[in-house]
PDB file of C-alpha atoms and ligand atoms in Angstrom:
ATOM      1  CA  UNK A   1       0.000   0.000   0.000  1.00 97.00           C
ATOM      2  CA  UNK A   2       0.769   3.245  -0.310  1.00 98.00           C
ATOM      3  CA  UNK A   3       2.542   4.845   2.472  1.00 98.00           C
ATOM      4  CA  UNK A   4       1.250   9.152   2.814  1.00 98.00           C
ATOM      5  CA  UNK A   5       0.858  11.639   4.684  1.00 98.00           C
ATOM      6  CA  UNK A   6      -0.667  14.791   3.578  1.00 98.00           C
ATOM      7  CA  UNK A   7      -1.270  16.944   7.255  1.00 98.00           C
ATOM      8  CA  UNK A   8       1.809  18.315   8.371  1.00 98.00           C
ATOM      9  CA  UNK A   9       2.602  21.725  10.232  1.00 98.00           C
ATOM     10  CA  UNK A  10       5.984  23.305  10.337  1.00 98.00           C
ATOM     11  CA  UNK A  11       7.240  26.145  11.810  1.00 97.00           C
ATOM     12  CA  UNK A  12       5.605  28.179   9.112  1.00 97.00           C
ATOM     13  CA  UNK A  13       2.301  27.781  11.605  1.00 97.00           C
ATOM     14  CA  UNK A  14       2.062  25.732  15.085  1.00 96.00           C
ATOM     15  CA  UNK A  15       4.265  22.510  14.274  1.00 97.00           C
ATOM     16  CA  UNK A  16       8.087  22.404  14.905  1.00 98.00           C
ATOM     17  CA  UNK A  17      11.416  22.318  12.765  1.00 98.00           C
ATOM     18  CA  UNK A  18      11.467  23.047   8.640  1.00 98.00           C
ATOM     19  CA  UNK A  19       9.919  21.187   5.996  1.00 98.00           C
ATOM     20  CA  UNK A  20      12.928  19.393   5.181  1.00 98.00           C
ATOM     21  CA  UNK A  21      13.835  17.880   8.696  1.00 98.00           C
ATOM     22  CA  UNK A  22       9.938  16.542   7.951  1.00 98.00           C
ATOM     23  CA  UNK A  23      10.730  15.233   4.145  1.00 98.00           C
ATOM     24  CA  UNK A  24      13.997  13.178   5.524  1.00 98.00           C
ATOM     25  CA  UNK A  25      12.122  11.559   8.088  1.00 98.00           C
ATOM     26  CA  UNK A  26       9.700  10.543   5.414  1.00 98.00           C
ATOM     27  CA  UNK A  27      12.766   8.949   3.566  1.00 98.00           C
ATOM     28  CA  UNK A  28      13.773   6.637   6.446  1.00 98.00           C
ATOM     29  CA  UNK A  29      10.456   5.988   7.164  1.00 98.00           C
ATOM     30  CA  UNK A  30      10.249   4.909   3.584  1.00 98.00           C
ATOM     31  CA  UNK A  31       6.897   6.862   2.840  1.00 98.00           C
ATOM     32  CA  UNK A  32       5.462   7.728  -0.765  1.00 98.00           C
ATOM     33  CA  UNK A  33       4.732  11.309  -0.506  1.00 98.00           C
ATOM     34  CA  UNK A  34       4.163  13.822   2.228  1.00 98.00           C
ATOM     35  CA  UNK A  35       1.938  16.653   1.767  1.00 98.00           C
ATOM     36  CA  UNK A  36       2.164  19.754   3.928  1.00 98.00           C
ATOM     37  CA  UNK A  37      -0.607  21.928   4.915  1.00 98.00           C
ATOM     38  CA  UNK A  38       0.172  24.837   7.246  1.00 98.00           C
ATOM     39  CA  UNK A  39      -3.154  26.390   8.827  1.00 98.00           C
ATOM     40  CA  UNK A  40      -4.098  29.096   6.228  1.00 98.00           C
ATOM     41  CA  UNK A  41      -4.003  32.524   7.556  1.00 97.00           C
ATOM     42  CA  UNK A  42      -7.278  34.273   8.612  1.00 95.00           C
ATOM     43  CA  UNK A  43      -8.058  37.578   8.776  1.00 92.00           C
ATOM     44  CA  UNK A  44      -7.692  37.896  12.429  1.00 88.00           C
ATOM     45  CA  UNK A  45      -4.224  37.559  14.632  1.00 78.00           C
ATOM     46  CA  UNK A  46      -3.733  34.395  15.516  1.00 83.00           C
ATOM     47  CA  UNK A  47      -0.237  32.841  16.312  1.00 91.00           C
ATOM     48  CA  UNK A  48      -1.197  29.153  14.861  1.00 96.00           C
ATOM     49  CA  UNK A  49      -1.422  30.354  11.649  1.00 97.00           C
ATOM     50  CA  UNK A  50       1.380  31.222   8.739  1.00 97.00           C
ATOM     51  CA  UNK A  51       0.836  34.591   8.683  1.00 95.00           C
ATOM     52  CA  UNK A  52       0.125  36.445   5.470  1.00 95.00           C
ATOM     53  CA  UNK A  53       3.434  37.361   4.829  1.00 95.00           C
ATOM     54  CA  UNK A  54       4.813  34.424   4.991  1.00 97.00           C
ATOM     55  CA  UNK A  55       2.704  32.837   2.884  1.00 97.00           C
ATOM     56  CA  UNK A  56       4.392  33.307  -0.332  1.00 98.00           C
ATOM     57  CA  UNK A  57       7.604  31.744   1.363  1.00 98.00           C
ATOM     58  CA  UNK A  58       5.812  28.659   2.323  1.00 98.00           C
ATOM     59  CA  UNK A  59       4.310  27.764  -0.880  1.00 98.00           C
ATOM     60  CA  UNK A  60       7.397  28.783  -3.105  1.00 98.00           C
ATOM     61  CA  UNK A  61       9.893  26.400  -0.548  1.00 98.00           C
ATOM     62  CA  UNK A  62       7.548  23.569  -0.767  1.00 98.00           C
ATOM     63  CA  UNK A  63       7.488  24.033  -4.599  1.00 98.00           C
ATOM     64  CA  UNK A  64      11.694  23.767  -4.073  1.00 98.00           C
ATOM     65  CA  UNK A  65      11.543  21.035  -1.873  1.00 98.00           C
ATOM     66  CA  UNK A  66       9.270  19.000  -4.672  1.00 98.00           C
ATOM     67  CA  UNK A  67      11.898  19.658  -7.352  1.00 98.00           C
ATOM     68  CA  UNK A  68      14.634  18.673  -4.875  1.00 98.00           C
ATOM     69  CA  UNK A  69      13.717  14.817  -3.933  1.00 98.00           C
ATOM     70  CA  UNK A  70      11.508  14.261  -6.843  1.00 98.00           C
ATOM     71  CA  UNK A  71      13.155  11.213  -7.875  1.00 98.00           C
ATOM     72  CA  UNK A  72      12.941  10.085  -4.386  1.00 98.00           C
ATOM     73  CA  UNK A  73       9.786  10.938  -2.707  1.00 98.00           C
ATOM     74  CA  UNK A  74       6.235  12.578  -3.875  1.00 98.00           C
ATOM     75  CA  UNK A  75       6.288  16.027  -2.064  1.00 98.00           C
ATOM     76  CA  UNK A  76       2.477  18.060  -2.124  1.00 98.00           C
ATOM     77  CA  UNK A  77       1.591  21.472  -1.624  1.00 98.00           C
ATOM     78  CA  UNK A  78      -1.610  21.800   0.703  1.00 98.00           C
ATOM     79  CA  UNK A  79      -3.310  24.502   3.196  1.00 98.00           C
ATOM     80  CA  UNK A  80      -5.372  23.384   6.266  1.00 98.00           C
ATOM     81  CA  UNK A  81      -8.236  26.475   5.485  1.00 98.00           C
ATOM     82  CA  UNK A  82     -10.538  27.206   8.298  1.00 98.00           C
ATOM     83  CA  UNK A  83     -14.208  27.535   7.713  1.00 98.00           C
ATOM     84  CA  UNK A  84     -15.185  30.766   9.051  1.00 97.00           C
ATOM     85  CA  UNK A  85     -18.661  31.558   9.093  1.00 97.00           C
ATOM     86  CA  UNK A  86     -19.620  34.815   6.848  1.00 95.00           C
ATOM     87  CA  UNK A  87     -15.756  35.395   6.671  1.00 95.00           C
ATOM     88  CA  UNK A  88     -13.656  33.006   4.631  1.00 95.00           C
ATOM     89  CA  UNK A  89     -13.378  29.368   3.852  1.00 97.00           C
ATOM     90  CA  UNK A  90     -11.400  26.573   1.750  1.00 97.00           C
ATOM     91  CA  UNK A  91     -12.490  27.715  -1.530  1.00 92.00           C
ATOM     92  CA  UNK A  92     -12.592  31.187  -1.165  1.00 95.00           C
ATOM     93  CA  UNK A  93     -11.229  33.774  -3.950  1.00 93.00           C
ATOM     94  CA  UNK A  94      -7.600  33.988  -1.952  1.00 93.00           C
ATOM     95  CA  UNK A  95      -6.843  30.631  -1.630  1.00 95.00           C
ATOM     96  CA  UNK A  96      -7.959  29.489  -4.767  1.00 90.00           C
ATOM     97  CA  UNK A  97      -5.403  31.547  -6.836  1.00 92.00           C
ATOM     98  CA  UNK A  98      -2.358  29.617  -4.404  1.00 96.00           C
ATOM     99  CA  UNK A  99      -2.470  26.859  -7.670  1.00 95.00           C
ATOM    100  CA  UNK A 100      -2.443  24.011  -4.019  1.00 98.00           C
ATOM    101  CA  UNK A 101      -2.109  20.804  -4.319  1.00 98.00           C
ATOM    102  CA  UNK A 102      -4.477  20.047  -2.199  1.00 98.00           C
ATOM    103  CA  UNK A 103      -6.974  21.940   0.627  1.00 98.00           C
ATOM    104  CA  UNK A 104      -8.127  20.293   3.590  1.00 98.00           C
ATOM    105  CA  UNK A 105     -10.961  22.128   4.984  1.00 98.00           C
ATOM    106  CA  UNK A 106     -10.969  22.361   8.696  1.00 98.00           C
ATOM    107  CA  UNK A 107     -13.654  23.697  11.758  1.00 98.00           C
ATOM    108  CA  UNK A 108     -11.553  24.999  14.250  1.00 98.00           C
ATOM    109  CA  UNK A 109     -13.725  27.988  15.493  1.00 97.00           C
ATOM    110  CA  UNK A 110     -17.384  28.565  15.949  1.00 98.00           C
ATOM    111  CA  UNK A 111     -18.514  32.288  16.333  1.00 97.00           C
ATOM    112  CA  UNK A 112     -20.100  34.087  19.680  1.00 97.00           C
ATOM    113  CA  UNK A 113     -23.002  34.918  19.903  1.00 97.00           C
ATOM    114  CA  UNK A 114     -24.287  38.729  19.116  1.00 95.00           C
ATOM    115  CA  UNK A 115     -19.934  39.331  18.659  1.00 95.00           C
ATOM    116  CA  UNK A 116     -17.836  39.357  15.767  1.00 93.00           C
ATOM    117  CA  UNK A 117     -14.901  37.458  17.969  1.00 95.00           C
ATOM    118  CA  UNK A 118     -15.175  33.143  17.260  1.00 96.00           C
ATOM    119  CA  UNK A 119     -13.771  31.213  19.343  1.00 96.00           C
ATOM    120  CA  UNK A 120     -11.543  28.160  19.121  1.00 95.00           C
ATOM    121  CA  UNK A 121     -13.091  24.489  20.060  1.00 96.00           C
ATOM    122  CA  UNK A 122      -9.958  22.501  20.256  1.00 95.00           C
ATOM    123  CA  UNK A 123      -7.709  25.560  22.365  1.00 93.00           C
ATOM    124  CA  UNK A 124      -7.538  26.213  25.390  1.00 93.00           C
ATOM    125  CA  UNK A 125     -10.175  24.487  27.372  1.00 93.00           C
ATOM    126  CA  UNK A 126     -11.463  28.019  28.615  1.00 94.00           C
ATOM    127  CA  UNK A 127     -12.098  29.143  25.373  1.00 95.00           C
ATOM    128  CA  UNK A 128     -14.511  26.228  25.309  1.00 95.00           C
ATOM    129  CA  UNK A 129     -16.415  27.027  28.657  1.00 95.00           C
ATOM    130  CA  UNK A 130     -16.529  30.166  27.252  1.00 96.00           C
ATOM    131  CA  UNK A 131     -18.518  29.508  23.909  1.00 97.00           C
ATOM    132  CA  UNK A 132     -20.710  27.141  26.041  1.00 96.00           C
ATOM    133  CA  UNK A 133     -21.343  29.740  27.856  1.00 97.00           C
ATOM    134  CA  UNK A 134     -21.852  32.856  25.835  1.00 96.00           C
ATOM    135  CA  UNK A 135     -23.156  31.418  22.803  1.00 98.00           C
ATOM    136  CA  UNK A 136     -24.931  28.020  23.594  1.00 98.00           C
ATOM    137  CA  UNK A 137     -26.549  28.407  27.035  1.00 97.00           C
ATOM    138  CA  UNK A 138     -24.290  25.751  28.391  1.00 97.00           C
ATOM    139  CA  UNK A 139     -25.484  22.998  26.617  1.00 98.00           C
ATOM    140  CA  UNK A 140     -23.486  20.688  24.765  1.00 97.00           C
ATOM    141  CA  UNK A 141     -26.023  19.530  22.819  1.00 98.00           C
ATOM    142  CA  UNK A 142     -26.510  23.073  21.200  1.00 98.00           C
ATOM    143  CA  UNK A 143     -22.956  23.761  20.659  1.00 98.00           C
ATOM    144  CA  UNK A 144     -22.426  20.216  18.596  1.00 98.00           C
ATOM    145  CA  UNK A 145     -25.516  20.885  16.906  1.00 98.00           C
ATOM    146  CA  UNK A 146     -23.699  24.293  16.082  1.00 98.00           C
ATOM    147  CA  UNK A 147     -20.532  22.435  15.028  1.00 98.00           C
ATOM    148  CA  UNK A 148     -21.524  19.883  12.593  1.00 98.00           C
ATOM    149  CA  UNK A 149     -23.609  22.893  10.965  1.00 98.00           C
ATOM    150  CA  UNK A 150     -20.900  24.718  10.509  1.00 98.00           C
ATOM    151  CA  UNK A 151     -19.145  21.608   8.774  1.00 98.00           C
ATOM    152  CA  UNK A 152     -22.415  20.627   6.842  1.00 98.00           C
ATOM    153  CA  UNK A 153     -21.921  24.630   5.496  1.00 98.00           C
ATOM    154  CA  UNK A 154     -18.667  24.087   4.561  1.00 98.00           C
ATOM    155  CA  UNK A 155     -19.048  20.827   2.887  1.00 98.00           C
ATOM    156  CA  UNK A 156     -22.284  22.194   1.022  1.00 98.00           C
ATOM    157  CA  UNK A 157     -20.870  25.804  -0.144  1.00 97.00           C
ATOM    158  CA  UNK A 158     -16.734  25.225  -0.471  1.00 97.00           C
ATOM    159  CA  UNK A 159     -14.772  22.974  -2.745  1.00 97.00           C
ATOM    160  CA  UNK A 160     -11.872  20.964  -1.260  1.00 98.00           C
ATOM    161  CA  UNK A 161      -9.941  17.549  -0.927  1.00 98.00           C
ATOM    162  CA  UNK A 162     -10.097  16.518   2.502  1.00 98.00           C
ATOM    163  CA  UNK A 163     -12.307  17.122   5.372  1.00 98.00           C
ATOM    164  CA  UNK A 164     -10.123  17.551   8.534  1.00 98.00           C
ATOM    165  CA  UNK A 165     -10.964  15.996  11.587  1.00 98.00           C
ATOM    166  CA  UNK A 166     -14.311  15.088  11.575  1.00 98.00           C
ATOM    167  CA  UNK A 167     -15.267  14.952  15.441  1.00 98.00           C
ATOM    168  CA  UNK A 168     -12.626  17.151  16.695  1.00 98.00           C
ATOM    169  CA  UNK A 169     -15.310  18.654  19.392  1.00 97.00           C
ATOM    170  CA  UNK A 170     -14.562  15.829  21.391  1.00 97.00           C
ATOM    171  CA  UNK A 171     -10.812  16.943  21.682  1.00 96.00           C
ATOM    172  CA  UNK A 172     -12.196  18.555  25.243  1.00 94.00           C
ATOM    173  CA  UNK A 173     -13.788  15.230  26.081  1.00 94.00           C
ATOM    174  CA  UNK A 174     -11.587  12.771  27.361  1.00 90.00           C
ATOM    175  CA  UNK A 175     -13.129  10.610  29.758  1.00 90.00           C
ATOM    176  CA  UNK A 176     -16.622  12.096  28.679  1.00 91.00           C
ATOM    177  CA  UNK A 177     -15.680  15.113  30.465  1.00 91.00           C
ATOM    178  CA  UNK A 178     -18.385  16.987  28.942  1.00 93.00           C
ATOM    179  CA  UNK A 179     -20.603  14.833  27.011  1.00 95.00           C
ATOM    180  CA  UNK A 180     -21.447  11.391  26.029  1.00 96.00           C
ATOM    181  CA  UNK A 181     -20.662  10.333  22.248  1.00 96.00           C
ATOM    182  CA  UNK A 182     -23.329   7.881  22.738  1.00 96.00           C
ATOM    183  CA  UNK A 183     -26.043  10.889  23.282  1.00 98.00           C
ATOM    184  CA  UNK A 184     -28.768  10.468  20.617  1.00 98.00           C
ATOM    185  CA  UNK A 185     -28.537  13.898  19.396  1.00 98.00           C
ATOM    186  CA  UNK A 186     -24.954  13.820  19.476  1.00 98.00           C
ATOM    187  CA  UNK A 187     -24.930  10.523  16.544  1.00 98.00           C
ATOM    188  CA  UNK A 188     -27.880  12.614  15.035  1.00 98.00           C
ATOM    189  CA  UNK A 189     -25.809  15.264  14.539  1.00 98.00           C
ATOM    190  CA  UNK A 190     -22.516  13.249  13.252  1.00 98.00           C
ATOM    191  CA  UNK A 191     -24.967  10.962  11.115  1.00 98.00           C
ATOM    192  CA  UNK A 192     -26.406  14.125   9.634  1.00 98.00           C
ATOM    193  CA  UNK A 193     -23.049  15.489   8.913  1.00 98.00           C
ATOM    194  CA  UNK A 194     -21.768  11.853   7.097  1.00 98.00           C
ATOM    195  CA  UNK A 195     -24.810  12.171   4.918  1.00 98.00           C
ATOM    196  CA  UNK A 196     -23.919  15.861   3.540  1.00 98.00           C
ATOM    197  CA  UNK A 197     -20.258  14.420   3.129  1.00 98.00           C
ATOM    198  CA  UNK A 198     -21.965  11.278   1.045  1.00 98.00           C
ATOM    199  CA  UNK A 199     -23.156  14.169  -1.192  1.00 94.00           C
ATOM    200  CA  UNK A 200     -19.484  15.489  -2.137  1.00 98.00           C
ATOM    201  CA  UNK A 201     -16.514  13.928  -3.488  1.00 96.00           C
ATOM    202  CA  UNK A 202     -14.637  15.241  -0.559  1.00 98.00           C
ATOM    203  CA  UNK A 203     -12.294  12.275   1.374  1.00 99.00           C
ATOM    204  CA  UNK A 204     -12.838  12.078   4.864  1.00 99.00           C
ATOM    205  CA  UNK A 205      -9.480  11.647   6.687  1.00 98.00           C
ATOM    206  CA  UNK A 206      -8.783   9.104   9.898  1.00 98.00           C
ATOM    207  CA  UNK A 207      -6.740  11.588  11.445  1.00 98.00           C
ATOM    208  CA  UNK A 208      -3.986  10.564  14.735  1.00 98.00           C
ATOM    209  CA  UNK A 209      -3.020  14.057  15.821  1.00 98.00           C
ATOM    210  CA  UNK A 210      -5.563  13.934  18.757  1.00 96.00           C
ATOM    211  CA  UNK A 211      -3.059  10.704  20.353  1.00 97.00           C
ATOM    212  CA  UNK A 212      -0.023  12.493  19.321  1.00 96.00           C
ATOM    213  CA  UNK A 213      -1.004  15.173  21.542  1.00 94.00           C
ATOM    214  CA  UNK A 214      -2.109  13.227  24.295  1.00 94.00           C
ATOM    215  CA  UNK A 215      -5.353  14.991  23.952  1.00 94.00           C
ATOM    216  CA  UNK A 216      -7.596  12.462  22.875  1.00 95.00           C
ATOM    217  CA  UNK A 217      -7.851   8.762  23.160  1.00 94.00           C
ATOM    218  CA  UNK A 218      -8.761   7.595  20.121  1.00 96.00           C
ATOM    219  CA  UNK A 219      -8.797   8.569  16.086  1.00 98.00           C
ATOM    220  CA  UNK A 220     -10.839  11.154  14.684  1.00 98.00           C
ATOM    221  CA  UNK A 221     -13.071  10.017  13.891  1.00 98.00           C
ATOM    222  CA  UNK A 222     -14.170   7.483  16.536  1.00 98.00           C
ATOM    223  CA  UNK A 223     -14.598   3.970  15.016  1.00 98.00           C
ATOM    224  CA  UNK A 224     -17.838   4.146  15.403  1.00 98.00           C
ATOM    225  CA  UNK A 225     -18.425   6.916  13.087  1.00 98.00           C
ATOM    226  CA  UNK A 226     -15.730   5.714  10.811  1.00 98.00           C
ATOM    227  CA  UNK A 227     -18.551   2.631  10.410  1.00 98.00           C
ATOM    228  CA  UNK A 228     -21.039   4.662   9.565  1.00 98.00           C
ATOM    229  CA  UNK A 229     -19.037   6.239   7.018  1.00 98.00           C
ATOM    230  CA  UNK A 230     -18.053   3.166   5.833  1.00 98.00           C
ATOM    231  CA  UNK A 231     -21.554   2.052   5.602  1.00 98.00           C
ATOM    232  CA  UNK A 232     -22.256   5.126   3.314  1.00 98.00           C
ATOM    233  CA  UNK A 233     -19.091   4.334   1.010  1.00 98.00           C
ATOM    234  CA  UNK A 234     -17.460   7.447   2.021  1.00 98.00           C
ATOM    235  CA  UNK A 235     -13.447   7.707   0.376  1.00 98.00           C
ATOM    236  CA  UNK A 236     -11.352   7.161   3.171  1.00 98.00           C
ATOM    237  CA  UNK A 237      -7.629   8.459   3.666  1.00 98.00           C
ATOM    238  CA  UNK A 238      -5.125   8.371   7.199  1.00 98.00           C
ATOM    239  CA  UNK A 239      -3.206  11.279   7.968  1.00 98.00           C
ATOM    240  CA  UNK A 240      -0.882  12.346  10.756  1.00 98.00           C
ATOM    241  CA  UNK A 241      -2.163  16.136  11.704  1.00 98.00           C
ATOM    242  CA  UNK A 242       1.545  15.939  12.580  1.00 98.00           C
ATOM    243  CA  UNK A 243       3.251  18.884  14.083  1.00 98.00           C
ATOM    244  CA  UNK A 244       6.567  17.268  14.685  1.00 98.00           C
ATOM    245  CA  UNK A 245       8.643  15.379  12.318  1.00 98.00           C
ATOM    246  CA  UNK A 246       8.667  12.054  14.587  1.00 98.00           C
ATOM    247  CA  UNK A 247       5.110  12.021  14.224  1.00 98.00           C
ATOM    248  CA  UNK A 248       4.362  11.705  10.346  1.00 98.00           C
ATOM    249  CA  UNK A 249       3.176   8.040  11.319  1.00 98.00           C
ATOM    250  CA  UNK A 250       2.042   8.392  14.301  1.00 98.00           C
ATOM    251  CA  UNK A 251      -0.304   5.387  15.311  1.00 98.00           C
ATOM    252  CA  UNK A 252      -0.593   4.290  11.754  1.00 98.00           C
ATOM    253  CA  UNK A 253      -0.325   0.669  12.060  1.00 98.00           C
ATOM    254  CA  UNK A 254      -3.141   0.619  15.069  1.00 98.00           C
ATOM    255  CA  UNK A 255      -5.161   3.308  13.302  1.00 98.00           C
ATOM    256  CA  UNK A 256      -5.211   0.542   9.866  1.00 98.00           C
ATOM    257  CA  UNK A 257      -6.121  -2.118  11.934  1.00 98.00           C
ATOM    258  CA  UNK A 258      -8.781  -0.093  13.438  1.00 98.00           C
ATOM    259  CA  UNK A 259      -9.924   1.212   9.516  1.00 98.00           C
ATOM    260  CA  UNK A 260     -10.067  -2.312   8.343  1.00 98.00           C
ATOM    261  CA  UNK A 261     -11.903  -3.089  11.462  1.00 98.00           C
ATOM    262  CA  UNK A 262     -14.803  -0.624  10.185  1.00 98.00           C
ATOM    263  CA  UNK A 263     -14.630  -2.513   6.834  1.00 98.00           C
ATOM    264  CA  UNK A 264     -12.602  -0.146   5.052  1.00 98.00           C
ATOM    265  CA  UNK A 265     -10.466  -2.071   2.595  1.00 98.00           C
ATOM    266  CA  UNK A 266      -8.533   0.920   1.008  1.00 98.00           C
ATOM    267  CA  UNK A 267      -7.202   4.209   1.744  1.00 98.00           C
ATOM    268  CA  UNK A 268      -6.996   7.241  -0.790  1.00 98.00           C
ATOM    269  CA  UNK A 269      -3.085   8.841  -1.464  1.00 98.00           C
ATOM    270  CA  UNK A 270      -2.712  11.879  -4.234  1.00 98.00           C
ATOM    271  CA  UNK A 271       0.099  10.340  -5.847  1.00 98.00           C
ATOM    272  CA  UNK A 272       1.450  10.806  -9.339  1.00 98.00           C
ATOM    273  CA  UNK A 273      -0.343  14.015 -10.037  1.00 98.00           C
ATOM    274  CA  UNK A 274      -4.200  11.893  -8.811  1.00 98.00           C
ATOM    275  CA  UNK A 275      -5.915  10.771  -6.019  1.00 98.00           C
ATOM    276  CA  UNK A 276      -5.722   7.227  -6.079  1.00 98.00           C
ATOM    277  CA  UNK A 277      -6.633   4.074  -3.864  1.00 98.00           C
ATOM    278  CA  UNK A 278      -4.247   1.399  -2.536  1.00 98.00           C
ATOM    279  CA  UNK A 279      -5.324  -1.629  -0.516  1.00 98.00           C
ATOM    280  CA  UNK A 280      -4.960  -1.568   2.813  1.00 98.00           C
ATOM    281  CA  UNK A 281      -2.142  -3.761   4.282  1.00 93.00           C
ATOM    282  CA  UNK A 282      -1.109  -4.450   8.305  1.00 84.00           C
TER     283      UNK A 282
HETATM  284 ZN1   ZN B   1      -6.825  21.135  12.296  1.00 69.00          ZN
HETATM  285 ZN1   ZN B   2      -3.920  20.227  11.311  1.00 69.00          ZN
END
């Protein structure tokens, strides 16, 4: 099978070290191609970001860094765009003159209430109390009813590749902390949200960041949902969300046994030029 990764940060945004250290890893590690997708930069300050200036840097070293090992490894220019709501969003006019790759679109922030601030779901865990608060009355059940909106909006008004961690609301929720994934609203609103994304071409991505963090316990998606998509013949790919260069395959061989669990028998890769499928192998 094909070995990929196509969510990496570098120093560009949040993630550590150049895109190079990240590329050389990939050699030893033997992988196919790498793709790198440093959060897009939004229209507010943010220090996760690459910042506007910056930009053009990124895009023309990753462009270098293709030509460089192209006999050796596949190298991909992506963004991880944010979805903002009435602001900006994978396939807006900016971004889609940057001639990517690839885009993975991404819901990191959900607006407040009757402000023009948003606010960021998988920060600081008092940014989260916070929009609970302000905007959703302190229920969890409206502010995951807000969140999958926001990524049915997304899915339904912006072109892109990849849809970026799918349940990354729970990132809060270790040890159910603040809601239970087996809620019946809570699967209504991720079942919901698979059936927009059955409606696009879009590949849904079994993502390991959330373990190589420590924040979360499991993939995003959970396997349950990753059944359900399954069941709805949603494309399928496995990505690192890596933001260190020892982490490009981070929990792979666990998360494939886990995909093939779900009854997933192959994984998408953009390789030569396309997005192709390769059989899954443990
Ligand atoms: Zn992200
Ligand atoms: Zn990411």
């Amino acid at each position: 099978m094909l070995l990929t990764n196509y969510h990496t940060h570098c120093e560009y945004c949040d993630g550590a070290g150049m895109p190079e250290d990240y590329i050389e890893v990939a050699l030893e590690k033997g992988f196919d191609a790498l793709g790198f997708s440093s959060h897009a930069p939004i229209p507010f300050e943010k220090d996760w970001t690459v910042s506007e200036e910056e930009l053009p840097d990124y895009l023309d070293l990753i462009d270098r860094l293709k030509e460089k090992y192209k006999d050796r490894i596949e190298v991909y220019k992506g963004l991880e765009i944010d979805y903002l709501k009435g602001i900006s969003g994978p396939s807006s006019e900016k971004f889609a003159s940057l001639k990517l790759d690839y885009a993975i679109g991404s819901v990191h922030m959900m607006p407040v209430r009757n402000s023009d601030k948003f606010l960021a779901i998988d920060g600081p865990v008092k940014d989260l109390q916070e929009l609970l608060k302000n905007t959703y009355d302190g229920s969890m059940e409206l502010l995951s009813k807000g969140y999958f909106q926001l990524m049915q909006e997304m899915l339904q008004n912006h072109k892109f590749d990849i849809l970026g961690h799918f349940d990354l609301m729970k990132k809060r929720n270790k040890n159910n902390l603040l809601f239970d994934e087996e809620s019946p609203w809570y699967r209504n609103h991720v079942i919901e949200t698979l059936d927009t994304l059955a409606g696009t071409d879009v590949i849904l991505e079994v993502n390991t960041g959330g373990l190589s963090r420590g924040a979360t316990d499991t993939i995003y998606p959970s396997p349950w949902i990753l059944k359900a998509a399954q069941e709805k013949n949603i494309p399928l790919m496995l990505n690192a969300d890596a933001h260190n260069k020892k982490h490009i395959d981070f929990y792979y061989r666990e998360a494939l046994s886990i995909i093939k669990e779900c009854g997933y028998r192959e994984l998408y890769s953009l390789y030569g030029g396309k997005w192709v499928t390769s059989s899954i192998e443990l």
